[in-house]
mmCIF file of C-alpha atoms in Angstrom:
data_model
loop_
_atom_site.group_PDB
_atom_site.id
_atom_site.type_symbol
_atom_site.label_atom_id
_atom_site.label_comp_id
_atom_site.label_asym_id
_atom_site.label_seq_id
_atom_site.Cartn_x
_atom_site.Cartn_y
_atom_site.Cartn_z
ATOM 1 C CA HIS A 1 7.059 -37.169 -1.138
ATOM 2 C CA LYS A 2 8.950 -40.395 -1.758
ATOM 3 C CA LEU A 3 12.084 -38.119 -2.364
ATOM 4 C CA GLY A 4 11.707 -36.542 1.291
ATOM 5 C CA HIS A 5 10.268 -33.215 0.630
ATOM 6 C CA ARG A 6 6.983 -32.052 1.924
ATOM 7 C CA VAL A 7 3.997 -31.787 -0.481
ATOM 8 C CA PRO A 8 0.571 -30.119 0.138
ATOM 9 C CA VAL A 9 -2.097 -32.691 0.346
ATOM 10 C CA GLU A 10 -5.724 -33.177 0.859
ATOM 11 C CA THR A 11 -6.759 -35.997 3.059
ATOM 12 C CA ARG A 12 -9.937 -38.064 3.116
ATOM 13 C CA SER A 13 -10.737 -40.354 5.928
ATOM 14 C CA VAL A 14 -13.482 -43.183 5.596
ATOM 15 C CA PRO A 15 -14.535 -45.427 8.421
ATOM 16 C CA LEU A 16 -14.305 -48.958 7.767
ATOM 17 C CA PRO A 17 -16.359 -51.627 9.674
ATOM 18 C CA GLY A 18 -14.472 -53.470 12.459
ATOM 19 C CA ASP A 19 -14.934 -55.334 15.616
ATOM 20 C CA GLY A 20 -16.477 -53.206 18.405
ATOM 21 C CA CYS A 21 -13.103 -52.627 20.065
ATOM 22 C CA HIS A 22 -10.891 -51.611 17.328
ATOM 23 C CA PRO A 23 -12.208 -49.056 15.007
ATOM 24 C CA ARG A 24 -10.648 -48.977 11.489
ATOM 25 C CA ALA A 25 -10.237 -46.172 8.860
ATOM 26 C CA ALA A 26 -8.840 -45.900 5.516
ATOM 27 C CA GLN A 27 -7.077 -42.548 4.336
ATOM 28 C CA VAL A 28 -6.668 -41.335 0.865
ATOM 29 C CA PHE A 29 -4.200 -38.786 0.067
ATOM 30 C CA ARG A 30 -4.061 -36.608 -2.926
ATOM 31 C CA ASP A 31 -1.484 -34.273 -4.278
ATOM 32 C CA ILE A 32 -2.647 -30.671 -4.426
ATOM 33 C CA SER A 33 0.524 -29.055 -5.522
ATOM 34 C CA PRO A 34 -0.941 -27.615 -8.538
ATOM 35 C CA LEU A 35 -3.767 -25.960 -6.698
ATOM 36 C CA ALA A 36 -1.336 -24.587 -4.132
ATOM 37 C CA ALA A 37 0.695 -23.169 -7.096
ATOM 38 C CA LEU A 38 -2.141 -21.849 -8.661
ATOM 39 C CA SER A 39 -3.298 -20.076 -5.495
ATOM 40 C CA ALA A 40 -0.003 -18.537 -5.011
ATOM 41 C CA GLU A 41 0.175 -17.357 -8.558
ATOM 42 C CA ASN A 42 -3.426 -15.791 -8.060
ATOM 43 C CA ARG A 43 -2.120 -14.067 -5.065
ATOM 44 C CA SER A 44 0.774 -12.830 -6.550
ATOM 45 C CA LEU A 45 -1.383 -11.388 -9.481
ATOM 46 C CA ARG A 46 -3.693 -9.563 -7.017
ATOM 47 C CA GLU A 47 -0.687 -7.971 -5.215
ATOM 48 C CA ARG A 48 0.895 -6.814 -8.637
ATOM 49 C CA THR A 49 -2.374 -5.099 -9.708
ATOM 50 C CA LEU A 50 -2.033 -2.771 -6.651
ATOM 51 C CA LEU A 51 1.743 -2.001 -7.426
ATOM 52 C CA ASP A 52 3.142 0.702 -9.669
ATOM 53 C CA PRO A 53 5.441 -0.862 -12.123
ATOM 54 C CA LEU A 54 8.101 2.206 -12.067
ATOM 55 C CA THR A 55 8.446 2.699 -8.554
ATOM 56 C CA GLU A 56 7.196 -0.852 -7.092
ATOM 57 C CA MET A 57 5.038 1.082 -4.479
ATOM 58 C CA GLY A 58 1.303 1.098 -4.020
ATOM 59 C CA ASN A 59 -0.344 2.511 -6.913
ATOM 60 C CA ARG A 60 -3.747 4.517 -6.969
ATOM 61 C CA ARG A 61 -6.025 1.564 -6.689
ATOM 62 C CA TYR A 62 -4.227 0.676 -3.628
ATOM 63 C CA LEU A 63 -4.319 4.235 -2.083
ATOM 64 C CA ILE A 64 -8.063 4.360 -3.065
ATOM 65 C CA ARG A 65 -8.551 1.275 -0.949
ATOM 66 C CA ARG A 66 -6.504 2.518 2.077
ATOM 67 C CA LEU A 67 -8.032 5.952 1.951
ATOM 68 C CA GLY A 68 -11.406 4.201 2.122
ATOM 69 C CA GLU A 69 -10.322 2.410 5.102
ATOM 70 C CA ARG A 70 -9.087 5.500 6.842
ATOM 71 C CA LEU A 71 -12.410 7.383 6.028
ATOM 72 C CA ASP A 72 -14.201 4.733 7.489
ATOM 73 C CA GLU A 73 -12.139 4.570 10.521
ATOM 74 C CA MET A 74 -12.513 8.228 10.891
ATOM 75 C CA GLN A 75 -16.238 7.982 10.996
ATOM 76 C CA ARG A 76 -16.405 4.902 13.189
ATOM 77 C CA TYR A 77 -13.807 5.940 15.819
ATOM 78 C CA GLY A 78 -12.848 9.515 15.266
ATOM 79 C CA SER A 79 -9.168 8.531 14.000
ATOM 80 C CA ALA A 80 -7.781 11.751 12.407
ATOM 81 C CA PHE A 81 -5.598 11.596 9.559
ATOM 82 C CA GLY A 82 -4.250 13.732 6.809
ATOM 83 C CA VAL A 83 -2.741 13.503 3.130
ATOM 84 C CA LEU A 84 0.288 14.963 1.783
ATOM 85 C CA LEU A 85 0.398 15.275 -2.033
ATOM 86 C CA PHE A 86 3.786 15.654 -3.794
ATOM 87 C CA MET A 87 3.619 16.619 -7.529
ATOM 88 C CA VAL A 88 6.562 16.378 -9.897
ATOM 89 C CA ARG A 89 6.458 18.959 -12.743
ATOM 90 C CA PRO A 90 7.499 17.841 -16.239
ATOM 91 C CA GLY A 91 11.181 18.593 -16.828
ATOM 92 C CA GLY A 92 14.643 17.039 -16.972
ATOM 93 C CA ALA A 93 14.881 13.477 -15.967
ATOM 94 C CA VAL A 94 11.407 13.188 -14.540
ATOM 95 C CA ARG A 95 11.554 9.261 -14.308
ATOM 96 C CA ASN A 96 14.714 9.446 -12.191
ATOM 97 C CA LEU A 97 13.134 12.467 -9.875
ATOM 98 C CA LEU A 98 10.027 10.129 -9.584
ATOM 99 C CA ASN A 99 12.035 7.285 -8.169
ATOM 100 C CA ILE A 100 13.986 9.890 -5.915
ATOM 101 C CA VAL A 101 10.913 11.474 -4.616
ATOM 102 C CA GLY A 102 8.955 8.186 -4.022
ATOM 103 C CA LEU A 103 11.930 6.332 -2.356
ATOM 104 C CA THR A 104 12.698 9.167 -0.147
ATOM 105 C CA LEU A 105 8.969 9.621 0.963
ATOM 106 C CA VAL A 106 8.847 5.904 1.792
ATOM 107 C CA ASN A 107 11.720 6.274 4.105
ATOM 108 C CA CYS A 108 10.849 9.379 5.722
ATOM 109 C CA MET A 109 7.259 8.367 6.909
ATOM 110 C CA ARG A 110 6.455 6.374 10.015
ATOM 111 C CA LYS A 111 5.913 2.746 9.420
ATOM 112 C CA HIS A 112 2.120 3.061 9.636
ATOM 113 C CA ASP A 113 1.882 5.709 7.410
ATOM 114 C CA VAL A 114 1.249 4.838 3.840
ATOM 115 C CA VAL A 115 2.881 6.185 0.311
ATOM 116 C CA GLY A 116 2.086 5.505 -3.034
ATOM 117 C CA ARG A 117 1.836 6.560 -6.579
ATOM 118 C CA TRP A 118 -1.246 8.615 -6.863
ATOM 119 C CA ALA A 119 -0.845 9.779 -10.444
ATOM 120 C CA GLU A 120 1.668 9.741 -13.392
ATOM 121 C CA ASP A 121 3.367 12.610 -11.861
ATOM 122 C CA ALA A 122 2.393 12.615 -8.093
ATOM 123 C CA PHE A 123 2.568 10.681 -4.836
ATOM 124 C CA LEU A 124 0.405 10.671 -1.789
ATOM 125 C CA ALA A 125 1.211 10.010 1.578
ATOM 126 C CA ILE A 126 -1.566 9.081 4.037
ATOM 127 C CA VAL A 127 -0.458 10.215 7.449
ATOM 128 C CA CYS A 128 -2.310 8.559 10.230
ATOM 129 C CA ASN A 129 -3.303 9.980 13.739
ATOM 130 C CA VAL A 130 -2.524 13.475 13.255
ATOM 131 C CA SER A 131 -4.001 16.982 13.825
ATOM 132 C CA GLN A 132 -3.471 19.732 11.439
ATOM 133 C CA ALA A 133 -0.515 20.900 13.306
ATOM 134 C CA GLN A 134 1.121 17.342 13.249
ATOM 135 C CA LEU A 135 0.576 17.317 9.648
ATOM 136 C CA GLN A 136 2.114 20.513 9.113
ATOM 137 C CA GLN A 137 5.243 19.412 10.967
ATOM 138 C CA ALA A 138 5.334 16.045 8.725
ATOM 139 C CA ARG A 139 4.914 18.167 5.671
ATOM 140 C CA GLU A 140 7.925 20.402 6.790
ATOM 141 C CA ARG A 141 9.920 17.342 7.646
ATOM 142 C CA CYS A 142 9.232 15.503 4.249
ATOM 143 C CA THR A 143 9.670 18.735 2.329
ATOM 144 C CA ARG A 144 13.256 19.205 3.740
ATOM 145 C CA ILE A 145 14.344 15.712 3.263
ATOM 146 C CA VAL A 146 12.894 15.447 -0.274
ATOM 147 C CA ALA A 147 14.396 18.784 -1.305
ATOM 148 C CA GLU A 148 18.144 17.581 0.075
ATOM 149 C CA ALA A 149 17.432 14.019 -1.827
ATOM 150 C CA ALA A 150 16.255 16.022 -5.168
ATOM 151 C CA GLY A 151 19.205 18.561 -5.106
ATOM 152 C CA ALA A 152 19.028 20.733 -8.041
ATOM 153 C CA ALA A 153 15.713 19.146 -9.289
ATOM 154 C CA ALA A 154 13.697 20.387 -6.145
ATOM 155 C CA PRO A 155 12.060 23.429 -7.751
ATOM 156 C CA CYS A 156 10.239 20.758 -10.120
ATOM 157 C CA ILE A 157 8.405 19.553 -7.167
ATOM 158 C CA GLN A 158 5.294 21.009 -5.356
ATOM 159 C CA VAL A 159 3.814 19.812 -2.090
ATOM 160 C CA GLY A 160 0.238 20.091 -0.421
ATOM 161 C CA GLY A 161 -1.480 18.745 2.310
ATOM 162 C CA ALA A 162 -4.958 18.374 3.899
ATOM 163 C CA THR A 163 -6.330 16.890 7.157
ATOM 164 C CA ALA A 164 -9.373 14.721 6.655
ATOM 165 C CA THR A 165 -12.869 16.056 8.059
ATOM 166 C CA ALA A 166 -15.993 14.233 9.100
ATOM 167 C CA GLY A 167 -17.995 13.554 6.040
ATOM 168 C CA ASP A 168 -15.119 13.886 3.691
ATOM 169 C CA THR A 169 -15.080 12.057 0.375
ATOM 170 C CA LEU A 170 -12.090 11.147 -1.467
ATOM 171 C CA ASN A 171 -12.472 13.467 -4.107
ATOM 172 C CA GLU A 172 -12.924 16.527 -1.625
ATOM 173 C CA LEU A 173 -9.584 15.531 0.296
ATOM 174 C CA GLU A 174 -7.650 15.399 -3.020
ATOM 175 C CA ALA A 175 -9.026 18.717 -4.062
ATOM 176 C CA ARG A 176 -8.024 20.455 -0.664
ATOM 177 C CA ALA A 177 -4.554 19.009 -0.966
ATOM 178 C CA ARG A 178 -4.309 20.135 -4.596
ATOM 179 C CA GLY A 179 -5.473 23.813 -3.411
ATOM 180 C CA ASP A 180 -2.732 23.723 -0.910
ATOM 181 C CA LEU A 181 0.097 22.879 -3.394
ATOM 182 C CA ALA A 182 3.296 25.218 -3.051
ATOM 183 C CA ASP A 183 6.547 24.886 -4.731
ATOM 184 C CA LEU A 184 9.161 22.950 -2.706
ATOM 185 C CA VAL A 185 11.608 25.475 -1.052
ATOM 186 C CA VAL A 186 15.415 24.338 -0.965
ATOM 187 C CA PRO A 187 16.784 25.075 2.360
#
């Protein structure tokens, strides 16, 4: 730009006739700042459709996408994974408790694991590359940390888990995790 800052542009070059030794060309520049801004806004909107507005973490749509990827990886490469489901029962300051549980789960999981808001009152953690025993250890660790963070509200939380098996669907995996729900035990 004439004021010195960079501007996204599209260029077109057109060859011009010249003498045989010195080829010539003309270049036309077009400012595409409005297109770049529109593209960035579209990307932002796409990302926001995958975020839960209350907790600002991945929402159910995002988790379904990631679970589909994990199920596909398991089918193709045999990559084991499991899910942990944290349910918050109504009572007291539910909104505050949801934030506490969500943030605590994000911070106690490994980098490559995924945590998001599964339902209005539930969080789902996708725990990658784990056996049944390793998922149980992750469940116990997360349960202990969430119970400490929730304090007196901990009895309002239930946790369940399930490891994925070959041929699982998303609904079957969720049903097994829901069937395994147990009250959070305060240490």
